[in-house]
Short mmCIF file of C-alpha atoms in Angstrom, two decimals:
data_model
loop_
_atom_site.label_atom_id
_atom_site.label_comp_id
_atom_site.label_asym_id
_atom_site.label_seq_id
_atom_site.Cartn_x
_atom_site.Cartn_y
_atom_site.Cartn_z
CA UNK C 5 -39.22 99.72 67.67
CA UNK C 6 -39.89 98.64 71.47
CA UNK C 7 -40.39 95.53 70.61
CA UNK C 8 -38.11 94.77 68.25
CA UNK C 9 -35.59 96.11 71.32
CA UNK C 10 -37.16 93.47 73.46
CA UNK C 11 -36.92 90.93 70.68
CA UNK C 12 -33.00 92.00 70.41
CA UNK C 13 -32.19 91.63 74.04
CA UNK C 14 -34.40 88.51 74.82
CA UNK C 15 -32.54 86.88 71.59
CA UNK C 16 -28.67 87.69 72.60
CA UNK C 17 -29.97 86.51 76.09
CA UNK C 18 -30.27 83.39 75.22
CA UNK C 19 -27.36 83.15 72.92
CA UNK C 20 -24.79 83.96 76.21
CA UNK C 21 -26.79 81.63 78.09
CA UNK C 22 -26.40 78.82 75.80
CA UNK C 23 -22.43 79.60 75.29
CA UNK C 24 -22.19 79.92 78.80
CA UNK C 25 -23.90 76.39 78.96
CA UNK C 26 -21.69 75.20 75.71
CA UNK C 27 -18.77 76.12 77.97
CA UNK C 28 -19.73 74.53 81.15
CA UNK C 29 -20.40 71.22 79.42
CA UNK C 30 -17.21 71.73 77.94
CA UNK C 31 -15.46 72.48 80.63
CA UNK C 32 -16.84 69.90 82.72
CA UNK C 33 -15.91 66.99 79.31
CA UNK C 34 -12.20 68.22 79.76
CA UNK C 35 -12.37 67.39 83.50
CA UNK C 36 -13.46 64.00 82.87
CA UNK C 37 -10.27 63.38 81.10
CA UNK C 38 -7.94 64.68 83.04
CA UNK C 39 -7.31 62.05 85.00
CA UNK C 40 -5.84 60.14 81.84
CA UNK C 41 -4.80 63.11 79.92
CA UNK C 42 -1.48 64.74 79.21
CA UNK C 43 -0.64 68.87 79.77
CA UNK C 44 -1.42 69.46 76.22
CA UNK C 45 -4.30 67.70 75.58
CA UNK C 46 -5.84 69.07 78.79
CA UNK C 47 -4.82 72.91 78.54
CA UNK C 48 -6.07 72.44 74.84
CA UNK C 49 -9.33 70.89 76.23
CA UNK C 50 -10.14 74.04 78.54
CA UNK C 51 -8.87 76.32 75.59
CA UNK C 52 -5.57 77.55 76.65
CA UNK C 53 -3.00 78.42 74.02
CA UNK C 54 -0.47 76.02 74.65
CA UNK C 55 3.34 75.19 73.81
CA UNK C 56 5.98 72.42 74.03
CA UNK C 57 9.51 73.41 74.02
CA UNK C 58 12.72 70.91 74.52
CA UNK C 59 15.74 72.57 76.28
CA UNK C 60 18.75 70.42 76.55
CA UNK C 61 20.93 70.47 79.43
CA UNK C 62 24.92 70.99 79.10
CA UNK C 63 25.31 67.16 80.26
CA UNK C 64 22.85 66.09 77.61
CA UNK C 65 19.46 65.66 78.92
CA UNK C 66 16.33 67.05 76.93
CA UNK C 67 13.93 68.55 79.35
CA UNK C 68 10.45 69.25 78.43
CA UNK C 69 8.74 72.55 79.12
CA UNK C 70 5.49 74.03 78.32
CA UNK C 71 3.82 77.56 78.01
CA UNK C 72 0.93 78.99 78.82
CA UNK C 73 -1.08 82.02 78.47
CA UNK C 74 -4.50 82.94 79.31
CA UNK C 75 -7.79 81.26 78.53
CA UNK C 76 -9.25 82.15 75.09
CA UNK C 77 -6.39 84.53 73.87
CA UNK C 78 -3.53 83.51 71.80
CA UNK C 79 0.25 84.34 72.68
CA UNK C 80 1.19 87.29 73.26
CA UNK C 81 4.72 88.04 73.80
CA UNK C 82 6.42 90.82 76.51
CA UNK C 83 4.16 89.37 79.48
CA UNK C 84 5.85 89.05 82.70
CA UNK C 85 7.03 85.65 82.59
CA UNK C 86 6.79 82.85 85.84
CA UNK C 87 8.33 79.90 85.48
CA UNK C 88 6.57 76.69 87.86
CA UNK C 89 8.55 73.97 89.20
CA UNK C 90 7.21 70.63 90.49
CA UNK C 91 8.25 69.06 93.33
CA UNK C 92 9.67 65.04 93.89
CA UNK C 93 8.17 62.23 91.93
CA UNK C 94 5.80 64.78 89.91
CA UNK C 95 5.35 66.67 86.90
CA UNK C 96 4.34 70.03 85.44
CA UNK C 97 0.60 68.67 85.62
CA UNK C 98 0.21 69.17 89.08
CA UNK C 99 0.36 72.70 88.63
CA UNK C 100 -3.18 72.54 86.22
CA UNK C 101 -4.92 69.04 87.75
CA UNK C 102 -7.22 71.12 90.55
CA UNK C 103 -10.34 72.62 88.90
CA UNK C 104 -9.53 75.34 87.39
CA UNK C 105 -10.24 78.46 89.13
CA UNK C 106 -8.18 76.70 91.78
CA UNK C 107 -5.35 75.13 89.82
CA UNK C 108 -2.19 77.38 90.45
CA UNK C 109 -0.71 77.09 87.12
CA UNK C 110 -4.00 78.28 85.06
CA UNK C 111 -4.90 81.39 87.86
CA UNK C 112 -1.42 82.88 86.98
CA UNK C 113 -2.53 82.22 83.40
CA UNK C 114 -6.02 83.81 83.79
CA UNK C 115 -3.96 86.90 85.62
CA UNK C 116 -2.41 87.66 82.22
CA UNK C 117 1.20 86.35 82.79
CA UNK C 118 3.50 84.43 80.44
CA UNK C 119 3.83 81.01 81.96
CA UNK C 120 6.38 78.32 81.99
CA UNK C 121 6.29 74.69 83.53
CA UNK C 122 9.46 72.90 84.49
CA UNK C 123 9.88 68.94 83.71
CA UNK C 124 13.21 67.14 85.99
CA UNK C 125 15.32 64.92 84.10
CA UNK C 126 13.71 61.50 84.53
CA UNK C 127 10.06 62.19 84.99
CA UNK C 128 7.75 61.23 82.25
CA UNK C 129 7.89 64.24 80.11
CA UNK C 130 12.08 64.41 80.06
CA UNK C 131 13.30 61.29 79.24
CA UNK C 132 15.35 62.28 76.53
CA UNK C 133 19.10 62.31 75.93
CA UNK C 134 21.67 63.28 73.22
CA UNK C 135 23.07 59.98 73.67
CA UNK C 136 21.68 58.03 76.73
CA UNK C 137 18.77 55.63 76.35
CA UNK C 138 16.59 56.12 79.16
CA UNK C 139 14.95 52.80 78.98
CA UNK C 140 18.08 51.05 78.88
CA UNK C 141 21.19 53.06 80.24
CA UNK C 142 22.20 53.01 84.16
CA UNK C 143 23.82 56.54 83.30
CA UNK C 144 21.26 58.04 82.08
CA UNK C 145 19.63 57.45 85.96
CA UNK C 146 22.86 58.55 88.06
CA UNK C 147 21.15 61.58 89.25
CA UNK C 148 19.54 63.42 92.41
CA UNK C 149 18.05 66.99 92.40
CA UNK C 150 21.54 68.17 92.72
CA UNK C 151 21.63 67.56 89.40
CA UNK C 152 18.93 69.33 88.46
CA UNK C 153 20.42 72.18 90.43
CA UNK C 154 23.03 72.36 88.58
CA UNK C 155 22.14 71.89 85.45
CA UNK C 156 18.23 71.77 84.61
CA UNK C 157 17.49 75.34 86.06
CA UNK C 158 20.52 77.02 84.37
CA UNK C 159 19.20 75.25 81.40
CA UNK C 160 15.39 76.58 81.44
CA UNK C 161 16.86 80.00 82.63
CA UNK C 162 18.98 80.58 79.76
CA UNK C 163 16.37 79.63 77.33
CA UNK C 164 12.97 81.16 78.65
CA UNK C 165 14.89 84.24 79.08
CA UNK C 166 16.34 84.42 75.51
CA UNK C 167 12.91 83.38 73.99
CA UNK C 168 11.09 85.64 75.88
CA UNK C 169 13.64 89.14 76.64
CA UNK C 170 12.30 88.25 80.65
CA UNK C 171 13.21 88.69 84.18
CA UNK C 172 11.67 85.39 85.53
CA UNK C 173 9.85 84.70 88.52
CA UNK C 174 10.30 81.13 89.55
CA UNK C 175 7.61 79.65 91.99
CA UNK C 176 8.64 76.19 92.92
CA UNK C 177 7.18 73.53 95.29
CA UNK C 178 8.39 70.89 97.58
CA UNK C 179 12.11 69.71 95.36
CA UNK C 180 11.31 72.45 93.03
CA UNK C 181 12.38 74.54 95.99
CA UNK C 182 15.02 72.60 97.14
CA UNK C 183 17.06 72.52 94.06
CA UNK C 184 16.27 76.77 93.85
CA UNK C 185 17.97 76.79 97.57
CA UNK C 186 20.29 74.49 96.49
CA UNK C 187 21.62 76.77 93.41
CA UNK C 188 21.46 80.12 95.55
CA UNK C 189 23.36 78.51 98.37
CA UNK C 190 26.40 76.16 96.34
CA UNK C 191 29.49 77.18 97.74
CA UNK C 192 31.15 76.12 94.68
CA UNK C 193 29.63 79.86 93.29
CA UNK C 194 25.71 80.20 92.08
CA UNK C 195 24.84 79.55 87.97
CA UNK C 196 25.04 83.48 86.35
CA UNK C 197 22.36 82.08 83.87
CA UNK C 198 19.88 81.83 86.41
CA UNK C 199 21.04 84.61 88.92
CA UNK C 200 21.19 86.93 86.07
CA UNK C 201 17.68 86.26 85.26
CA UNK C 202 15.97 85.96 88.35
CA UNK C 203 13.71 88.31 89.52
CA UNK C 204 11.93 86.67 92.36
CA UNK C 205 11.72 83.01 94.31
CA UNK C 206 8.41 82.00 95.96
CA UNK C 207 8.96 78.63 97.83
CA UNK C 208 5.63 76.37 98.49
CA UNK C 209 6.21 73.57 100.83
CA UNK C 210 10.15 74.81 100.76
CA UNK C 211 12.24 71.65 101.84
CA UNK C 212 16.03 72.39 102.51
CA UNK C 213 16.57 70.70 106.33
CA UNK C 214 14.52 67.46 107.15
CA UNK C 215 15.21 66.84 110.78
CA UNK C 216 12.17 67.38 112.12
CA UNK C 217 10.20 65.79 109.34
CA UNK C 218 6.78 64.22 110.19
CA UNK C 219 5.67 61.86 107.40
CA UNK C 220 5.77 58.16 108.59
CA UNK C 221 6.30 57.14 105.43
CA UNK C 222 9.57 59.23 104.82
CA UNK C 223 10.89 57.91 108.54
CA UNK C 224 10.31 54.68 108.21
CA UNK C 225 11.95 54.40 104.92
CA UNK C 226 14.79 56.31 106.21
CA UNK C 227 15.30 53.53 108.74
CA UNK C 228 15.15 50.31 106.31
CA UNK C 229 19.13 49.18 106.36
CA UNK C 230 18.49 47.52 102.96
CA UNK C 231 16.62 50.78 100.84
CA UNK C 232 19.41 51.15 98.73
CA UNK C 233 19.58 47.91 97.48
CA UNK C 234 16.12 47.26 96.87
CA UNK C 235 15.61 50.40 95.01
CA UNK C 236 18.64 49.75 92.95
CA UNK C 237 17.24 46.34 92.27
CA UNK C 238 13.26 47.87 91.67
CA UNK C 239 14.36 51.09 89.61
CA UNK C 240 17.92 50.57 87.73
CA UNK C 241 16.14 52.08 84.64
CA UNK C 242 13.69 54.49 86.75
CA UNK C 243 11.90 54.66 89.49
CA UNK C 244 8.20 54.65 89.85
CA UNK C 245 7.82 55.90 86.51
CA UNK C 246 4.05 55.88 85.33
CA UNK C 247 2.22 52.79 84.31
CA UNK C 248 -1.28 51.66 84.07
CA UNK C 249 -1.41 50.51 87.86
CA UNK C 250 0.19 53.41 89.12
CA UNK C 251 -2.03 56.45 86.72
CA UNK C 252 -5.08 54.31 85.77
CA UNK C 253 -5.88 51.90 88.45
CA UNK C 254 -4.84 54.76 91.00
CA UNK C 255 -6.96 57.64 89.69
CA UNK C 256 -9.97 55.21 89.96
CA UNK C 257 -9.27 53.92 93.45
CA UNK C 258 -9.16 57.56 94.57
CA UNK C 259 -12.61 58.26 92.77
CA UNK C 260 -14.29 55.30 94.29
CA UNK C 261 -12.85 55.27 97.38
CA UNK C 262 -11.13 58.34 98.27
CA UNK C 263 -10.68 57.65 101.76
CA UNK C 264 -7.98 55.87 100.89
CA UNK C 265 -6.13 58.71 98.83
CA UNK C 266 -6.62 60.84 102.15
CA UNK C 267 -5.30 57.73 104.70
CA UNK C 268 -1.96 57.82 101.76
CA UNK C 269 -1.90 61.52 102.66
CA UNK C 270 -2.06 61.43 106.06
CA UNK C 271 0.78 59.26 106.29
CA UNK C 272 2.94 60.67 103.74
CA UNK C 273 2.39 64.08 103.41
CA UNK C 274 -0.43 66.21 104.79
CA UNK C 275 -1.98 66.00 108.83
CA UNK C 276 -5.43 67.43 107.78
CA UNK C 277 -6.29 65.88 104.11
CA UNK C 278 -9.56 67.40 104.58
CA UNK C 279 -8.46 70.74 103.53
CA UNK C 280 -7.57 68.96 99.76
CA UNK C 281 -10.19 69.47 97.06
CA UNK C 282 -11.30 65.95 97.11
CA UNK C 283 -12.99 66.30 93.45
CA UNK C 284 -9.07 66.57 92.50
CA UNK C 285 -7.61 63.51 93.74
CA UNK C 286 -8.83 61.23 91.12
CA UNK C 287 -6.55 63.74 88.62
CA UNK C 288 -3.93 64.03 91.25
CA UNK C 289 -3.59 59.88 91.25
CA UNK C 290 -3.43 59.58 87.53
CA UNK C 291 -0.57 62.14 87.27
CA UNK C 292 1.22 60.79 90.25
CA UNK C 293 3.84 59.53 90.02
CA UNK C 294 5.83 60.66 87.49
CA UNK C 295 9.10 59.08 87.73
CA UNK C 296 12.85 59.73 89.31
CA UNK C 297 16.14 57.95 90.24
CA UNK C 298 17.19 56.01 92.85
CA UNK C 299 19.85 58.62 93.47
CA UNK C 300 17.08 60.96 93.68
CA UNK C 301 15.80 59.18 96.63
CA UNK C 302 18.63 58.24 98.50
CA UNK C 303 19.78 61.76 98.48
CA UNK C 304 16.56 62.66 100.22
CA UNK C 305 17.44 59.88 102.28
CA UNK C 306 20.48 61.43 103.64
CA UNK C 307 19.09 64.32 104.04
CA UNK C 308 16.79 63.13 106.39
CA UNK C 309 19.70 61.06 108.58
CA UNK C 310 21.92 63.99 108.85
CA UNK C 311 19.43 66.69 109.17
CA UNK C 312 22.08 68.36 107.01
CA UNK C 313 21.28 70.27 103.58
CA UNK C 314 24.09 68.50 101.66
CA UNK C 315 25.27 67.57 98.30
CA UNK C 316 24.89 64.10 97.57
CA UNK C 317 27.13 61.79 99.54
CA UNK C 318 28.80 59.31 96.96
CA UNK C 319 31.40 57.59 99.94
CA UNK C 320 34.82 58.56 100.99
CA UNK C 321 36.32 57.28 97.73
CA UNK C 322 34.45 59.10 95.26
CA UNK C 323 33.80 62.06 97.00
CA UNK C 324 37.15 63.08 96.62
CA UNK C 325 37.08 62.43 93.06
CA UNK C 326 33.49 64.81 92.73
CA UNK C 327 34.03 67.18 95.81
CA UNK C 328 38.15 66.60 96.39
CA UNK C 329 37.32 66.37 100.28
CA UNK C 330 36.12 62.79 102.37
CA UNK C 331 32.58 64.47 102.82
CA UNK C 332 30.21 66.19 100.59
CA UNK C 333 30.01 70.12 100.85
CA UNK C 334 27.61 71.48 103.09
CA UNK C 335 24.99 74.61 101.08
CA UNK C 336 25.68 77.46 103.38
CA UNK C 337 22.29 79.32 102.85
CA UNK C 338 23.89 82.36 104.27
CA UNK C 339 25.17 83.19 100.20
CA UNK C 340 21.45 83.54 99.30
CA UNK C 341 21.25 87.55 98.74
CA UNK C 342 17.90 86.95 96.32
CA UNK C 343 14.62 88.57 97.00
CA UNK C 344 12.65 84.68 98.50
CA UNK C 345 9.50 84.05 99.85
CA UNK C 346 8.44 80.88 101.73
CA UNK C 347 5.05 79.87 102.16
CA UNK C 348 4.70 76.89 104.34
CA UNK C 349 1.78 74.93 105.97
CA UNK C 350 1.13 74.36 109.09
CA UNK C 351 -0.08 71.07 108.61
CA UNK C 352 2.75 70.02 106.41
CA UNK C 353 4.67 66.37 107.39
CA UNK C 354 7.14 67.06 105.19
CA UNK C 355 8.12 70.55 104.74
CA UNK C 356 7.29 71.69 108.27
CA UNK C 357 7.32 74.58 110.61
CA UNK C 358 10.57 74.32 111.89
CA UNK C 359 12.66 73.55 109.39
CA UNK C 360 11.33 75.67 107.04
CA UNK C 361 11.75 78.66 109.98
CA UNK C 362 15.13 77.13 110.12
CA UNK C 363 15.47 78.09 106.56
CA UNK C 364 14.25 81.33 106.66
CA UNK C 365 16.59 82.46 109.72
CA UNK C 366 19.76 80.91 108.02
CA UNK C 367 18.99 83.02 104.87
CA UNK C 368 20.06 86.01 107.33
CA UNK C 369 21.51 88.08 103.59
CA UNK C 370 18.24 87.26 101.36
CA UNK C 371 15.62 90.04 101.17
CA UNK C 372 13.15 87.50 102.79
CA UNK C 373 9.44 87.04 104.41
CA UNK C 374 7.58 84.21 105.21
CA UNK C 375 3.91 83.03 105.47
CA UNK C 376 1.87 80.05 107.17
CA UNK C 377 -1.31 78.91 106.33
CA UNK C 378 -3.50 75.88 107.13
CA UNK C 379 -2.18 73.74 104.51
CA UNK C 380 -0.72 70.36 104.13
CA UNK C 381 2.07 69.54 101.66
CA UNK C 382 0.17 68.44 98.65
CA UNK C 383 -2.49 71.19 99.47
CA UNK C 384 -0.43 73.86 97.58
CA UNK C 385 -1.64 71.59 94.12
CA UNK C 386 -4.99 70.33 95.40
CA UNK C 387 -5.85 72.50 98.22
CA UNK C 388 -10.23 73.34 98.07
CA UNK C 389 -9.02 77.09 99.60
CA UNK C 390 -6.01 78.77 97.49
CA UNK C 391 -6.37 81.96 99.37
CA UNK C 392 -2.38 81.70 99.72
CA UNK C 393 -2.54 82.73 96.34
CA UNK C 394 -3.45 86.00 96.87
CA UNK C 395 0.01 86.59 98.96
CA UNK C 396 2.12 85.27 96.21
CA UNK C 397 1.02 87.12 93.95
CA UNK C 398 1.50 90.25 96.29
CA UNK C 399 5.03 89.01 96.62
CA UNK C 400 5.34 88.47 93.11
CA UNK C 401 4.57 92.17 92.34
CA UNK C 402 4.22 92.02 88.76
CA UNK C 403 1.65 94.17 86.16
CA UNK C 404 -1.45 91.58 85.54
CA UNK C 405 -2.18 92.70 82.41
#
């Protein structure tokens, strides 16, 4: 009987070590494709249950979403539910493309939550219409993240709350914050469908005021006198909308020579690149980037003229056909009365210290706190240390079950 105990134990040994080797191996064949996969065929790959749902907006466009729930299980419904937003030029990928104990998106997952991922109108996953042809109609593009303040959130709001009986917690980064700030703070009055549903805001990289932005890049675009035109001439149909030199032949300059995915960082969006998980930025490259207006970007650029958080300025003419006043309205962030959290990095060139403390004193009626960290911009997605994630989800508050 000893032995045959001995036999036992030595025999299921080796059965969890070779599933536990299965599953590395598998794990590690999913990772390889990431860099050319899509959110479902990845979160399939690494065995998440996984959904697609299409939510259209009240001006017609068909937004993309997808859920996700916890490695290995199948859905479950009454979890506490957190919807993800991406930020400017990106897509609900970035949320999954670290590796995955670091990957935002999939450690909410793992924590037993009912998660939700947010595509804007125009990247690559919501190009659809009820009557505009992406491909082919300049309407379709006449658009900034405004828009998507207006009408995207209420949209994915009113429909991951009806599906799912939910309070929502909405983490957003970079424009996925702005557009949040933007709907709290409209004078016009805030959207009931997503005030009515929202438990709590967490903002990563929050970007509302841009005056004392740091990213070359950003500034010396801001300063070309003929941006407009060129991008109206380069992206009438979209702008910088995926394609093989922008996924394919990116994600494998970044894994040959990733020095130069850190020297793009450094300029654009993060001081210190060396606290990014460098194993990620061949993913990172091949989901990036995913496609907006020209609006989109002019918007940001007068943002960053002004220093004002605005609605978009259309010109004296049509502004007082859209806002019946010369200039557009200013957000007063004063309105926001929400329970927010901002978590910004110090070594952010885009969403930096002092603007994003500007933020959080003008948001003097929110229940509010804030957090820094040694993080640049893009480090929220890719960072090698997530330890930031232990505060949101202490601001979070919600049952992991």
């Amino acid at each position: 009987a000893f032995k045959f105990k001995i036999k036992m134990r030595t025999t299921l040994a080796l059965v969890l070590l070779a599933a536990f080797c299965i599953f590395q191996a598998s794990a590690a064949d999913c990772r390889s494709k990431l860099a050319t996969a899509d959110f479902l065929t990845y979160a399939n790959c690494l065995g998440y249950p996984v959904e697609s749902h299409i939510v259209t907006t009240d001006d017609g466009y068909q937004l993309k979403l997808f859920r996700l729930q916890a490695k290995g299980t199948r859905f479950v419904e009454n979890k506490p539910v957190i919807l993800m937003w991406h930020g400017l030029l990106d897509s609900a990928d970035s949320w999954i493309i670290n590796e995955e104990h670091l990957a935002p998106g999939l450690i909410f997952a793992n924590q037993g939550h009912d998660i939700w991922f947010g595509n804007s109108r125009g990247n690559k996953y919501s190009l659809g219409h009820r009557s505009l042809i992406s491909s082919s109609s300049k309407q379709f593009w006449d658009f900034s993240w405004q828009h998507m303040s207006e009408h995207d959130l209420p949209a994915a709001f009113a429909y991951i709350a009806k599906l799912t009986g939910q309070k929502i917690n909405y983490v957003g980064h970079s424009q996925g914050t702005t557009q949040m700030f933007a709907l709290l703070a409209n004078p016009a009055g805030k959207k009931a469908d997503v005030v009515n549903n929202l438990r709590k805001f967490a903002a990563l990289g929050p970007v509302t005021y841009l005056a004392n932005i740091r990213s070359d890049i950003a500034k010396s675009m801001a300063r070309m006198p003929l941006l407009p035109e060129i991008l109206q001439q380069a992206g009438k149909f979209g702008l910088l909308l995926p394609n093989w030199i922008s996924s394919k032949a990116g994600s494998v300059l970044c894994k040959m020579l990733p020095w130069t995915c850190s020297f793009g960082m450094k300029i654009a969006s993060d001081d210190d690149p060396g606290m990014n998980n460098q194993a990620a930025y061949e993913n990172f490259a091949g989901h990036f980037p995913a496609g907006t207006s020209v609006t989109d970007i002019l918007h940001w650029k007068q943002l960053l003229v002004s220093g004002e958080f605005k609605m978009y300025d259309y010109g004296k003419a049509m502004n007082n056909e859209v806002y019946g006043q010369d200039k557009p309205h200013k957000y007063d962030l004063s309105l926001i009365s929400e329970d927010v959290a901002l978590f910004v990095g110090t070594d952010d060139l885009i969403a930096n210290t002092v603007d994003a403390s500007k933020t959080f004193d003008d948001m003097r009626n929110a229940k509010k706190e804030i957090h820094f960290y040694p993080m640049g911009h893009l480090t929220f997605m890719i960072g090698k240390d997530m330890k930031f994630m232990d505060d949101l989800t202490k601001f979070l508050d919600i049952t992991q079950n």
